[in-house]
mmCIF file of C-alpha atoms in Angstrom:
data_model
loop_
_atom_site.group_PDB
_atom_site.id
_atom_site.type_symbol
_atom_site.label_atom_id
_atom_site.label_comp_id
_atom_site.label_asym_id
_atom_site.label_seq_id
_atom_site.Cartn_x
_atom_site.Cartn_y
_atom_site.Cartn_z
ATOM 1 C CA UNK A 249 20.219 -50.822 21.383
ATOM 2 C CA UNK A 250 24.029 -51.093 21.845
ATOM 3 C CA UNK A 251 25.213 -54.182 23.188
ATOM 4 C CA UNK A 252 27.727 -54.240 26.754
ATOM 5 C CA UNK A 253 30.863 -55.034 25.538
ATOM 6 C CA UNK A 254 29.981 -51.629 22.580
ATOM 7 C CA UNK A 255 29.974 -49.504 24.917
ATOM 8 C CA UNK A 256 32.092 -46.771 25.805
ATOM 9 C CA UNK A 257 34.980 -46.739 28.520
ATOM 10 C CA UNK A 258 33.131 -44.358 30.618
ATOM 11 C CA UNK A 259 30.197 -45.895 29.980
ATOM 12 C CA UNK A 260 31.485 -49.426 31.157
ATOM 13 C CA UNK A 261 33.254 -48.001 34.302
ATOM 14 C CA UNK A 262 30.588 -46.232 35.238
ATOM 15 C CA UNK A 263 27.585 -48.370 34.870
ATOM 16 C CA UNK A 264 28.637 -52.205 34.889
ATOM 17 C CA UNK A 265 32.670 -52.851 36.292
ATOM 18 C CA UNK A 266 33.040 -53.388 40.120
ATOM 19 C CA UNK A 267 29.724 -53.807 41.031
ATOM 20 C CA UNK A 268 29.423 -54.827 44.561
ATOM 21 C CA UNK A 269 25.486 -55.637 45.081
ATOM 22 C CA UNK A 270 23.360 -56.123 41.731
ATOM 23 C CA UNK A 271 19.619 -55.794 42.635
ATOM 24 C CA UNK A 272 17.382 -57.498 39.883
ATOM 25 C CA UNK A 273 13.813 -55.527 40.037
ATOM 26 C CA UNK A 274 13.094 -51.898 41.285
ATOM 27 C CA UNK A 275 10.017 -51.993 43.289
ATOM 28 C CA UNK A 276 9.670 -51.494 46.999
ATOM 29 C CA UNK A 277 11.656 -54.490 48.045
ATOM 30 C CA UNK A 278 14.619 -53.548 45.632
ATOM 31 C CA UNK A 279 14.948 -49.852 46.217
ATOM 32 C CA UNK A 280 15.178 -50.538 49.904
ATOM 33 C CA UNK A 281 17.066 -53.409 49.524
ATOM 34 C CA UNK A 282 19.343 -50.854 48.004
ATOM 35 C CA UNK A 283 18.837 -48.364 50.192
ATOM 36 C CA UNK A 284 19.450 -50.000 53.391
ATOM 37 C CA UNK A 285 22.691 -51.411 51.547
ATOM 38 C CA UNK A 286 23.524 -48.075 51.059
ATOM 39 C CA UNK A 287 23.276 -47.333 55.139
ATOM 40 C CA UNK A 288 25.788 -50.282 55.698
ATOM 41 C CA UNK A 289 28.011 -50.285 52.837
ATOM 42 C CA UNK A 290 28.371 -46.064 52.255
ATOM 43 C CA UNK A 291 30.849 -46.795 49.199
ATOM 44 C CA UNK A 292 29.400 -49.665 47.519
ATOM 45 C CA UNK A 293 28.407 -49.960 44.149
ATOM 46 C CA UNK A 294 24.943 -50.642 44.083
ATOM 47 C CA UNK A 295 22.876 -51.172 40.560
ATOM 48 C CA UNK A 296 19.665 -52.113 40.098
ATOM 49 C CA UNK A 297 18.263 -53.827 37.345
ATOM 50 C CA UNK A 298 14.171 -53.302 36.343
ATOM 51 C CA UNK A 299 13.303 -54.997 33.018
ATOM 52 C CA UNK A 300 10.699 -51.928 32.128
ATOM 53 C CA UNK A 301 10.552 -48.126 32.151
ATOM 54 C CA UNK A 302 8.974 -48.465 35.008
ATOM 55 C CA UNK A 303 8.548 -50.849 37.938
ATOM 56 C CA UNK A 304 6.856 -53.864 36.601
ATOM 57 C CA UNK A 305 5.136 -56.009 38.786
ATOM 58 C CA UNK A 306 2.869 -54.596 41.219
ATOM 59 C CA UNK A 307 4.803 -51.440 43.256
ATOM 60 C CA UNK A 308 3.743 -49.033 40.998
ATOM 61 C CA UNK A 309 0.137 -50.686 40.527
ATOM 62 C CA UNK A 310 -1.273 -51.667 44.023
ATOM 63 C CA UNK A 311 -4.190 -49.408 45.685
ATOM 64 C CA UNK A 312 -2.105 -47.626 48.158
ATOM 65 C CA UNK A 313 -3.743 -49.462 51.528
ATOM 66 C CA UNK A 314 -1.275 -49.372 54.385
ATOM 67 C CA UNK A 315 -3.311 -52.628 55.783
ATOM 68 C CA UNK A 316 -2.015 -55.540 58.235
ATOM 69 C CA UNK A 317 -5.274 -57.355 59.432
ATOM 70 C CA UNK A 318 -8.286 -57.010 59.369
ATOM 71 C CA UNK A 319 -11.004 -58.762 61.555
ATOM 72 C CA UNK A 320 -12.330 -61.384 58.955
ATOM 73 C CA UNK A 321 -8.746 -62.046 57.520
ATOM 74 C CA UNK A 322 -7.483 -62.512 61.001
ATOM 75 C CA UNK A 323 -10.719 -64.769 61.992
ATOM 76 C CA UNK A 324 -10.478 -67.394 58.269
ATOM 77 C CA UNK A 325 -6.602 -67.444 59.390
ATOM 78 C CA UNK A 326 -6.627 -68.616 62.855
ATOM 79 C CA UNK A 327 -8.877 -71.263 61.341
ATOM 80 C CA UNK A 328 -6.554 -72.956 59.773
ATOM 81 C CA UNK A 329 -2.865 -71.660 60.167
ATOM 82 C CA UNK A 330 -1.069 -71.395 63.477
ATOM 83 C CA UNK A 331 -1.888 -68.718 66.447
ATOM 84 C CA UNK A 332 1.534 -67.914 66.771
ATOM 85 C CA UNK A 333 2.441 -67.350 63.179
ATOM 86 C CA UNK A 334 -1.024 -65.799 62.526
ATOM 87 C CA UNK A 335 0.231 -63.072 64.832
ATOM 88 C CA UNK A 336 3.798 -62.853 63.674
ATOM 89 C CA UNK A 337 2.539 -62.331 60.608
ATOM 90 C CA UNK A 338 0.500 -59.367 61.677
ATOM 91 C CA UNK A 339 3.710 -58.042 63.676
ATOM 92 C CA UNK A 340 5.409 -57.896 59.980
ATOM 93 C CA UNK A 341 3.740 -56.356 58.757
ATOM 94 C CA UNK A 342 2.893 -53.424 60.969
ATOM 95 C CA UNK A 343 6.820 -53.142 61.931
ATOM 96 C CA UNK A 344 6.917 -53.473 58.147
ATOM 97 C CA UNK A 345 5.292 -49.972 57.515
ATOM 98 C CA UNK A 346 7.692 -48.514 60.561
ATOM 99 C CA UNK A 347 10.245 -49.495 57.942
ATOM 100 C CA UNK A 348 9.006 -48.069 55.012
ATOM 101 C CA UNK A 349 8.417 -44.687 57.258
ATOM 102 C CA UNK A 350 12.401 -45.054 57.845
ATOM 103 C CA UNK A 351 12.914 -44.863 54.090
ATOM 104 C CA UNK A 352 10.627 -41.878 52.850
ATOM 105 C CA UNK A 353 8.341 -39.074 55.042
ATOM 106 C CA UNK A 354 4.928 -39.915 55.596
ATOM 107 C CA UNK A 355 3.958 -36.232 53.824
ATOM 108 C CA UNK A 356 5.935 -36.915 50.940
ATOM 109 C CA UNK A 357 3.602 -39.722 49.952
ATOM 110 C CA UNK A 358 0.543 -38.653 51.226
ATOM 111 C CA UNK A 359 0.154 -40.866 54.159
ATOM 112 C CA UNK A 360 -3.196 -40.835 55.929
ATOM 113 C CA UNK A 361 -4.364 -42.829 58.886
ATOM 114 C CA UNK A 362 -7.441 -42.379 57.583
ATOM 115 C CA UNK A 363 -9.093 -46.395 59.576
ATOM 116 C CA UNK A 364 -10.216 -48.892 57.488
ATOM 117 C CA UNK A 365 -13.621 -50.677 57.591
ATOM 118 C CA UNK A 366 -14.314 -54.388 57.083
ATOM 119 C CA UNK A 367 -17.693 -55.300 55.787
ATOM 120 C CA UNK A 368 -19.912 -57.706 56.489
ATOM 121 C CA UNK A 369 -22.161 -58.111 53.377
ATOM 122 C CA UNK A 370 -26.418 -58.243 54.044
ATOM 123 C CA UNK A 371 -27.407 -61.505 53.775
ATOM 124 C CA UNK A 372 -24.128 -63.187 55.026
ATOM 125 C CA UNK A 373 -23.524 -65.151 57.813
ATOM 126 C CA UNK A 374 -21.567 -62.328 60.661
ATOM 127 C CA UNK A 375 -18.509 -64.848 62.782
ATOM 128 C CA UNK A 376 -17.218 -62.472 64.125
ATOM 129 C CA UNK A 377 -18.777 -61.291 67.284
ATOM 130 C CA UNK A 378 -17.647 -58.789 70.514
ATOM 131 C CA UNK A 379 -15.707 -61.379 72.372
ATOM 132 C CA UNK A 380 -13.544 -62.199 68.962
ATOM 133 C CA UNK A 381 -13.093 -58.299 68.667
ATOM 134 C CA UNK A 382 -11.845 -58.606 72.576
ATOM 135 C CA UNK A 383 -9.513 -61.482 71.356
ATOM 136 C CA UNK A 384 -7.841 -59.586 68.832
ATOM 137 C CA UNK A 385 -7.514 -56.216 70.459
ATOM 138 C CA UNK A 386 -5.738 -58.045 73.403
ATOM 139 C CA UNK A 387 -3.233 -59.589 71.094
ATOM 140 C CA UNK A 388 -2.938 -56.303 68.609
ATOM 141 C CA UNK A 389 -1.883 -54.267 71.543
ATOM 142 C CA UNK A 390 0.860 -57.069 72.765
ATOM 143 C CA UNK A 391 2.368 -56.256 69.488
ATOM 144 C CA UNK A 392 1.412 -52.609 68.708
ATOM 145 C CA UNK A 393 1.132 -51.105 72.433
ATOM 146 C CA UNK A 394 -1.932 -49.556 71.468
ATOM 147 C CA UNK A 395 -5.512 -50.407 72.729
ATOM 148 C CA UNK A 396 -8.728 -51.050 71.083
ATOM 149 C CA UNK A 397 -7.476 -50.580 67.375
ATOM 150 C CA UNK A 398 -10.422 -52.691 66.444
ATOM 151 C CA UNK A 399 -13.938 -51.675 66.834
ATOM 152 C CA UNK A 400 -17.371 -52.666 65.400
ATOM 153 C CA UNK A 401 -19.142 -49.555 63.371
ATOM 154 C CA UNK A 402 -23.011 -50.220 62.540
ATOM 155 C CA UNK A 403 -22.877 -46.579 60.880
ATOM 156 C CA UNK A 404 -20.209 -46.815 58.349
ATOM 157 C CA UNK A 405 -23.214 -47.882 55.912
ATOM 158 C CA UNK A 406 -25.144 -44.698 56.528
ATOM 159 C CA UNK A 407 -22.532 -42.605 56.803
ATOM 160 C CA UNK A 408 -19.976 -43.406 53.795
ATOM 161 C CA UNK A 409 -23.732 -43.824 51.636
ATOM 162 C CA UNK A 410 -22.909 -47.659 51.505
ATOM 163 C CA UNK A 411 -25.819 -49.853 50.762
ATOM 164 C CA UNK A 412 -26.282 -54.223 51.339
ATOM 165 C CA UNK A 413 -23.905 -53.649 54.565
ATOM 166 C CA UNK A 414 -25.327 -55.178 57.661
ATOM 167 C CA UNK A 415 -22.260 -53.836 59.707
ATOM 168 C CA UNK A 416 -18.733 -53.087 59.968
ATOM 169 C CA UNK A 417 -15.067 -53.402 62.060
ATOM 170 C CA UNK A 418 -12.993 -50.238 61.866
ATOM 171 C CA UNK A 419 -9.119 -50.911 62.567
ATOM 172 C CA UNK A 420 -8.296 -47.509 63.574
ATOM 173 C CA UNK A 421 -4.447 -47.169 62.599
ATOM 174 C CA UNK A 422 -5.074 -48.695 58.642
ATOM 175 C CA UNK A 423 -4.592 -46.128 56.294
ATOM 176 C CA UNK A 424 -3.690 -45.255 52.813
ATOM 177 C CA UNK A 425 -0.953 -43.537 50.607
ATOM 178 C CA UNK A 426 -0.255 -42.686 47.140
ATOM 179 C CA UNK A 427 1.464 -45.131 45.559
ATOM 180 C CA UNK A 428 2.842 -43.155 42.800
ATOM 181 C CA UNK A 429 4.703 -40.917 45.170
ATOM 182 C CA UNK A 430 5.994 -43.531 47.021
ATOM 183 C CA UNK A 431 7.765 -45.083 44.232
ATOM 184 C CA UNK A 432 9.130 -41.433 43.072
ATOM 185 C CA UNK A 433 10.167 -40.825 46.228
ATOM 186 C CA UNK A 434 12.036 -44.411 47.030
ATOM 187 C CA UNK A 435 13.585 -43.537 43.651
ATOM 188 C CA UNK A 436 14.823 -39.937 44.539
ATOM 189 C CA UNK A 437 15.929 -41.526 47.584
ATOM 190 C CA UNK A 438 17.999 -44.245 45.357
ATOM 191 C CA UNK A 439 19.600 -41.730 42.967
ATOM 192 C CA UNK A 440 20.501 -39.357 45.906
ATOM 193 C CA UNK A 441 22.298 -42.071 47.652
ATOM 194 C CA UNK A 442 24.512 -42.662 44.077
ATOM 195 C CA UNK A 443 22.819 -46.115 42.896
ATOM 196 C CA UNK A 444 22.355 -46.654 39.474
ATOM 197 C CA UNK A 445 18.630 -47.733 38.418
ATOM 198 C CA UNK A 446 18.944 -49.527 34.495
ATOM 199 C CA UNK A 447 15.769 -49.907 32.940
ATOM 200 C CA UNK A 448 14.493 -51.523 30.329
ATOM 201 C CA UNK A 449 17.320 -54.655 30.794
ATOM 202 C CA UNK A 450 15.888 -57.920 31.786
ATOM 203 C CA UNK A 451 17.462 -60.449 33.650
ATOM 204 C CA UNK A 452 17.452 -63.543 31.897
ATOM 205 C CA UNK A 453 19.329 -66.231 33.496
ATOM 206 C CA UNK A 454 22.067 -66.132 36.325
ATOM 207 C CA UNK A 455 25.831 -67.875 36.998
ATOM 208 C CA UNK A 456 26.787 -67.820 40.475
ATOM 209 C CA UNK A 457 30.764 -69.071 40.860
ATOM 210 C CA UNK A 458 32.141 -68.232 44.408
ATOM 211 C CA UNK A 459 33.268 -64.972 43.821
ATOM 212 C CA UNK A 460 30.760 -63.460 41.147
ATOM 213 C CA UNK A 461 27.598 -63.384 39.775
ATOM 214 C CA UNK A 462 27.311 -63.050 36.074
ATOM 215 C CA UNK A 463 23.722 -62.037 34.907
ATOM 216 C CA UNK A 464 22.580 -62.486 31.634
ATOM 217 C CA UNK A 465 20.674 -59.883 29.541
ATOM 218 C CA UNK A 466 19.561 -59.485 25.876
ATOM 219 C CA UNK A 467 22.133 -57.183 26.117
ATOM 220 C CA UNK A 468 25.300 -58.997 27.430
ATOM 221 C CA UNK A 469 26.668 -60.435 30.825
ATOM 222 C CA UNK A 470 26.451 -58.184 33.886
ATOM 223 C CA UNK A 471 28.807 -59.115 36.869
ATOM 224 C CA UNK A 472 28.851 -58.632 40.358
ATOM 225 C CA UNK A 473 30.106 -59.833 43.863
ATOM 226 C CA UNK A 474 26.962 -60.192 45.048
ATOM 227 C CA UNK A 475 23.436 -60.289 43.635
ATOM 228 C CA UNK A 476 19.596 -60.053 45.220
ATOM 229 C CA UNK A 477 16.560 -61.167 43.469
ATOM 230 C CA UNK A 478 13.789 -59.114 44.310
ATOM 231 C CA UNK A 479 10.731 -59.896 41.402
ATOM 232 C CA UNK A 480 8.135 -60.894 43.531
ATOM 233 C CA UNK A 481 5.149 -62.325 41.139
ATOM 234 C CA UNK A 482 7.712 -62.888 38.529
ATOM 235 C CA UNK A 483 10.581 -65.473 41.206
ATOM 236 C CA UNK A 484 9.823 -68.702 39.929
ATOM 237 C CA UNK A 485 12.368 -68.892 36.946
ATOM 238 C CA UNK A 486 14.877 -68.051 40.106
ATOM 239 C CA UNK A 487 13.613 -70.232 42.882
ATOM 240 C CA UNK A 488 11.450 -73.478 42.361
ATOM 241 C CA UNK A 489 9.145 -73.043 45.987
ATOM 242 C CA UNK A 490 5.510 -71.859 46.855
ATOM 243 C CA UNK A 491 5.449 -69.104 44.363
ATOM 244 C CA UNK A 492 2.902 -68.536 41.717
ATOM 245 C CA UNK A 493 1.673 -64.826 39.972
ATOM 246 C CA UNK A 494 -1.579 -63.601 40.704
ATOM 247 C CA UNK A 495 -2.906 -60.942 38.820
ATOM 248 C CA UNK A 496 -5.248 -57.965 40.651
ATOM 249 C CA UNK A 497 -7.419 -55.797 38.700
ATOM 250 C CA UNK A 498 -8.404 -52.237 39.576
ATOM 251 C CA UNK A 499 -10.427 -49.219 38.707
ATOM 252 C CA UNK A 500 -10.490 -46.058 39.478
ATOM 253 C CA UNK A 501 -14.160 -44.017 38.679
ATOM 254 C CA UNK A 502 -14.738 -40.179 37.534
ATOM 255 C CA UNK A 503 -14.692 -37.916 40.317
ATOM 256 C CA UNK A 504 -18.005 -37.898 42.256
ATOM 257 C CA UNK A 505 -19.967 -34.848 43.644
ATOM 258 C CA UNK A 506 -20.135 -35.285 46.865
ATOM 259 C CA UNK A 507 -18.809 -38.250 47.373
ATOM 260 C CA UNK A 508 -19.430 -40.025 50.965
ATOM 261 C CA UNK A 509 -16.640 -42.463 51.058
ATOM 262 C CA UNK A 510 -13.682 -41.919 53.058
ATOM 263 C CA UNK A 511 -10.598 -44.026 54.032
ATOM 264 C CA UNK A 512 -10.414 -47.859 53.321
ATOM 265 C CA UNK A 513 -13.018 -50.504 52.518
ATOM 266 C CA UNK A 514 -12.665 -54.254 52.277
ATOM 267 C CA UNK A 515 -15.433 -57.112 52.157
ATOM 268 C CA UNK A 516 -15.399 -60.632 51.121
ATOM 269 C CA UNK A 517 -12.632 -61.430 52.936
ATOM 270 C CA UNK A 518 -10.453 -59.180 51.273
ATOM 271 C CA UNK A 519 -11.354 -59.994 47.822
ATOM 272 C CA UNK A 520 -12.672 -56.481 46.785
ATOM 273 C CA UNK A 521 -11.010 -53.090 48.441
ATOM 274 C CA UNK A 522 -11.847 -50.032 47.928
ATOM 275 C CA UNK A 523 -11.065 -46.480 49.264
ATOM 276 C CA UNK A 524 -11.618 -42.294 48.103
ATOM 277 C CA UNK A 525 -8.658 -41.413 45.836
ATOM 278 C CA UNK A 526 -9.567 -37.520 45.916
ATOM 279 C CA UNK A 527 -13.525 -37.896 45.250
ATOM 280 C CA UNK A 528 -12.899 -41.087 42.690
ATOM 281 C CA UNK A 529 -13.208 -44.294 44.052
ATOM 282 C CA UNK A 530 -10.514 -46.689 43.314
ATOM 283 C CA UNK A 531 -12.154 -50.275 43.553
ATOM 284 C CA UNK A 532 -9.808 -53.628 42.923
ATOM 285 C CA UNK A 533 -10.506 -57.495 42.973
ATOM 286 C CA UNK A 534 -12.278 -60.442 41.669
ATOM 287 C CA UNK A 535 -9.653 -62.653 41.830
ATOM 288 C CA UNK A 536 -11.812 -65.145 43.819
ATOM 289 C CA UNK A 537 -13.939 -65.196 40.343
ATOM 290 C CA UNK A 538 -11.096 -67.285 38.474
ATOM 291 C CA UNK A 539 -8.508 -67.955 40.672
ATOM 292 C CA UNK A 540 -6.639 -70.183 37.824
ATOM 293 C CA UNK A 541 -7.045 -67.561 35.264
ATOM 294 C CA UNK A 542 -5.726 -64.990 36.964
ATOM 295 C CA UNK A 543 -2.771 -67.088 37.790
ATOM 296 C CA UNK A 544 -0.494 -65.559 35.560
ATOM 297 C CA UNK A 545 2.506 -63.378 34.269
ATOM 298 C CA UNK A 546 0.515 -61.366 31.604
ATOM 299 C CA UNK A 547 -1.105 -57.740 32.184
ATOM 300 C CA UNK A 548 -4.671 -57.067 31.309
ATOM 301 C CA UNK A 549 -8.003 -57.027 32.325
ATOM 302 C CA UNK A 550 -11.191 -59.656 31.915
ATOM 303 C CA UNK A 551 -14.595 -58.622 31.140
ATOM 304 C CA UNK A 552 -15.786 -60.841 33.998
ATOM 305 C CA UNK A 553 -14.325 -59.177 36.312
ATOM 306 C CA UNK A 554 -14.757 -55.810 34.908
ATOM 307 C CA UNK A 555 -18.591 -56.195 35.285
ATOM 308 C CA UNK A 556 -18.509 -57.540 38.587
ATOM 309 C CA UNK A 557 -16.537 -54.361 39.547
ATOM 310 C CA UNK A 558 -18.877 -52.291 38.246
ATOM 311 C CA UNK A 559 -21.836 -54.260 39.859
ATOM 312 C CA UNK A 560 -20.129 -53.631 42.922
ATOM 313 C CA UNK A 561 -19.913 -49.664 42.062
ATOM 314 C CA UNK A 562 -23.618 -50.225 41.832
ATOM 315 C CA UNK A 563 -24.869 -52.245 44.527
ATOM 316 C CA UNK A 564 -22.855 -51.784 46.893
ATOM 317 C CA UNK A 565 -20.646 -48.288 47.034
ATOM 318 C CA UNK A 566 -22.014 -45.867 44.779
ATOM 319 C CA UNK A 567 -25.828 -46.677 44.671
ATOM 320 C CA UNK A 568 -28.160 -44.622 42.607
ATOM 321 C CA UNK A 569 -25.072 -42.304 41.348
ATOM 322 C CA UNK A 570 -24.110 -42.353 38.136
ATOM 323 C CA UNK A 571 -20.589 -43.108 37.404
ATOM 324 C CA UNK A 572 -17.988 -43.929 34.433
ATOM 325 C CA UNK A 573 -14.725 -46.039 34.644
ATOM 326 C CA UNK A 574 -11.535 -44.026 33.517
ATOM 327 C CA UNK A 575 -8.772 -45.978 35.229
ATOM 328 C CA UNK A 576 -8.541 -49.746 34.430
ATOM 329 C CA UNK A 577 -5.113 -52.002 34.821
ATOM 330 C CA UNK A 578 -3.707 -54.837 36.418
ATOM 331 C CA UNK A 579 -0.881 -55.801 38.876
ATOM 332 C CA UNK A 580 0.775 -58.821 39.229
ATOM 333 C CA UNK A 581 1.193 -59.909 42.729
ATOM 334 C CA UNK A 582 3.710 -62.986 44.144
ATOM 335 C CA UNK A 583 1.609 -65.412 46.541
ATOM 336 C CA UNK A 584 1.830 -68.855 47.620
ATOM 337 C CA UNK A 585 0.107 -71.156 50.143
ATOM 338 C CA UNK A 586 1.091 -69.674 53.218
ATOM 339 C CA UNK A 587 1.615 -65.713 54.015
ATOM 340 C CA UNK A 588 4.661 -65.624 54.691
ATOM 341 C CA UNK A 589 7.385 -64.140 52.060
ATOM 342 C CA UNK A 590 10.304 -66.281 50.679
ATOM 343 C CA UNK A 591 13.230 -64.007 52.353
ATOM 344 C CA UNK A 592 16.454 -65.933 52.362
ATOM 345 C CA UNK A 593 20.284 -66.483 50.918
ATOM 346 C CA UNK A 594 20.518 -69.020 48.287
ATOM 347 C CA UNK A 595 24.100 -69.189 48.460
ATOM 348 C CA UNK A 596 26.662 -67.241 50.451
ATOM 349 C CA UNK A 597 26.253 -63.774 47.483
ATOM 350 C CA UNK A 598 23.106 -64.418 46.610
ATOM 351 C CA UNK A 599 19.881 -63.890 48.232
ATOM 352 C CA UNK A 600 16.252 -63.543 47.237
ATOM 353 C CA UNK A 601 13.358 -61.925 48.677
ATOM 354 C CA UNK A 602 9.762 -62.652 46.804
ATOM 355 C CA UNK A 603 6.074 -63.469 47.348
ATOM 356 C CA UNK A 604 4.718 -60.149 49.224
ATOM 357 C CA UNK A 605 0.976 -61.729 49.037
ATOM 358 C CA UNK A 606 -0.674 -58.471 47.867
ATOM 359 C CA UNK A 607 1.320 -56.937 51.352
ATOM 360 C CA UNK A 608 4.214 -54.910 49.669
ATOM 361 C CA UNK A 609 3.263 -52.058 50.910
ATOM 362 C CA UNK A 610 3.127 -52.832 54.165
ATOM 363 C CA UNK A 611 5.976 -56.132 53.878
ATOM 364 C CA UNK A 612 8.203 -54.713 51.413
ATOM 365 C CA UNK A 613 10.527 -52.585 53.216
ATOM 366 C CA UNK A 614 11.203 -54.499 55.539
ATOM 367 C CA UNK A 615 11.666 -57.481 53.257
ATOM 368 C CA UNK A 616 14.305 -55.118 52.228
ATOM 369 C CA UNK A 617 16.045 -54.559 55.743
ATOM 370 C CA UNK A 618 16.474 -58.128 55.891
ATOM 371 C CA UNK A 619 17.944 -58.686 52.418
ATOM 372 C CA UNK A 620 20.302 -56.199 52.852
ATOM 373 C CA UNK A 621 21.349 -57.936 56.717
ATOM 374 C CA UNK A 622 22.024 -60.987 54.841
ATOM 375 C CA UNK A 623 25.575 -58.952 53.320
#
């Protein structure tokens, strides 16, 4: 590959002089970083930098759930973090998807408030009980408007063909999308509002002086006036806070006849999640299995947690059906010890926003909105 300073006039002019806002990563924080830049600054130049061919991290690679809280989540939180922040939290992240619905149609990426169910496991000890479910639908519809989004179901078992469920809380406005599409369509978005997407560069290291960034790359400096670091799972060579990479693994099944299972499933406190893609059934986690191994930067998948995926196909979703794996892969996720993400400037032209917690989806666009108020 040719190095910066070999490249052509055009080329330069074009691509890498006068930037205004350099965007390091091109997932769903960093397109719509871009993109609302884009709404405030109509002739900026705007470039993005994503070190593969396609979004790395985890924007390209997450399940698709458009989730912000479900019963047991909210229940192990208020246990030990803050009311208040418990349910601004929650607030984020459902004003978050608003956000993302600003950015791209909810037909375009298959959106479907299709509920989600949280289940309680046979054989485990149910906390959560009617006047919890009062509790939360009080404060859900302070934030929402809505009433009674969360419900318990003691059919979702029988009728999704679940089996080793004692019972179940439906959060009627969860959903799910296709996370392919999205990212297509946040990129169509991005090239049809004239900002450059470079793949394949890598940002190494960064200068900040007060009036320019310089960026460095395996393939030369690139400057700007203003930069925004937007890696999520992949910050702390920028930023040394409560940031660490978690890896997710996920797979997606042949297509089932007749499959039961419809909308979006999570048990174990969110560990494992699963939901219909078509009539496949896309099943991820197992992270709770070795929390320090999957602690880390590198793709791939374990055997551990393969099989305990698959016993879960077994036991628990797809009993007495025969099934093969075709999808496996991993995602690398940006979390820390509290929920919230890292959103903030780090100096008057730079600012980073990081650490989604598995919420991208539902975080990232807004994450985004912010960034791009910070300029």
């Amino acid at each position: 590959m040719l190095q910066i300073d070999q490249l052509s006039f055009w080329e330069k002019r074009s691509y890498f002089e006068n930037i205004d806002f350099l965007i390091i990563g091109s997932g769903i924080v960093g397109m719509s970083t871009a993109l609302f830049l884009r709404k405030k600054y109509e002739n900026a130049k705007i470039v993005i930098l994503e070190r593969g061919y396609l979004p790395t991290g985890a924007s390209s690679k997450n399940a698709g759930f458009t989730c912000f809280g479900s019963p047991t989540e909210l229940f192990d939180d208020l246990k030990t973090i803050n009311e208040k922040l418990v349910w601004e939290t929650f607030s984020n992240r459902y004003y978050g998807l608003q956000s993302l619905f600003e950015l791209v149609s909810q037909s375009s990426i298959e959106y479907s408030q299709c509920k989600s169910w949280d289940l309680i496991e046979s054989g485990v000890t149910n906390e959560i009980n009617a006047e919890f479910i009062n509790y939360i639908n009080a404060q859900s519809k302070k934030i929402t408007g809505i009433d009674q989004i969360y419900s318990e179901d003691k059919h979702a078992a029988n009728n999704f063909g679940l089996d080793n469920i004692q019972t179940s809380y439906c959060n009627q406005l969860e959903g799910a999308l296709d996370t392919g599409k999205l990212v297509q369509e946040l990129y169509k978005k991005v090239i049809s509002n004239n900002i450059e997407v470079l793949f394949g560069i890598e940002a190494l290291s960064m200068e900040n002086s007060s009036t320019e960034i310089e960026v460095a790359t395996k393939y030369g400096e690139v400057k700007a006036s203003n930069c925004i670091i937007a890696t999520n799972g992949f910050a702390k060579k920028w930023i040394d806070d409560d940031i660490k990479p978690a890896r997710a693994q996920v797979i997606v099944t042949n297509e089932i006849k007749d499959l039961k299972v419809k909308g979006t499933f999570h048990f174990e406190k969110g560990y494992y999640y699963f939901r219909n893609v078509g009539n496949r059934i896309l099943l991820g986690g197992g992270r709770n299995l070795s929390i320090e191994g999957e602690t880390t930067e590198e793709f791939g998948t374990t055997q551990l947690i393969q099989n305990k995926l698959e016993q879960m196909l077994q036991t628990i979703i797809l009993p007495n059906q025969d099934f093969t794996i075709d999808y496996s892969w991993s995602g690398i996720m940006g979390v820390g010890e509290t929920k919230s993400p890292i959103v903030k400037l780090l100096n008057k032209n730079t600012a980073i926003g990081v650490k989604m917690g598995g919420m991208g989806v539902a975080l990232g666009s807004q994450v985004g909105k912010t960034l791009a108020g910070y300029f």
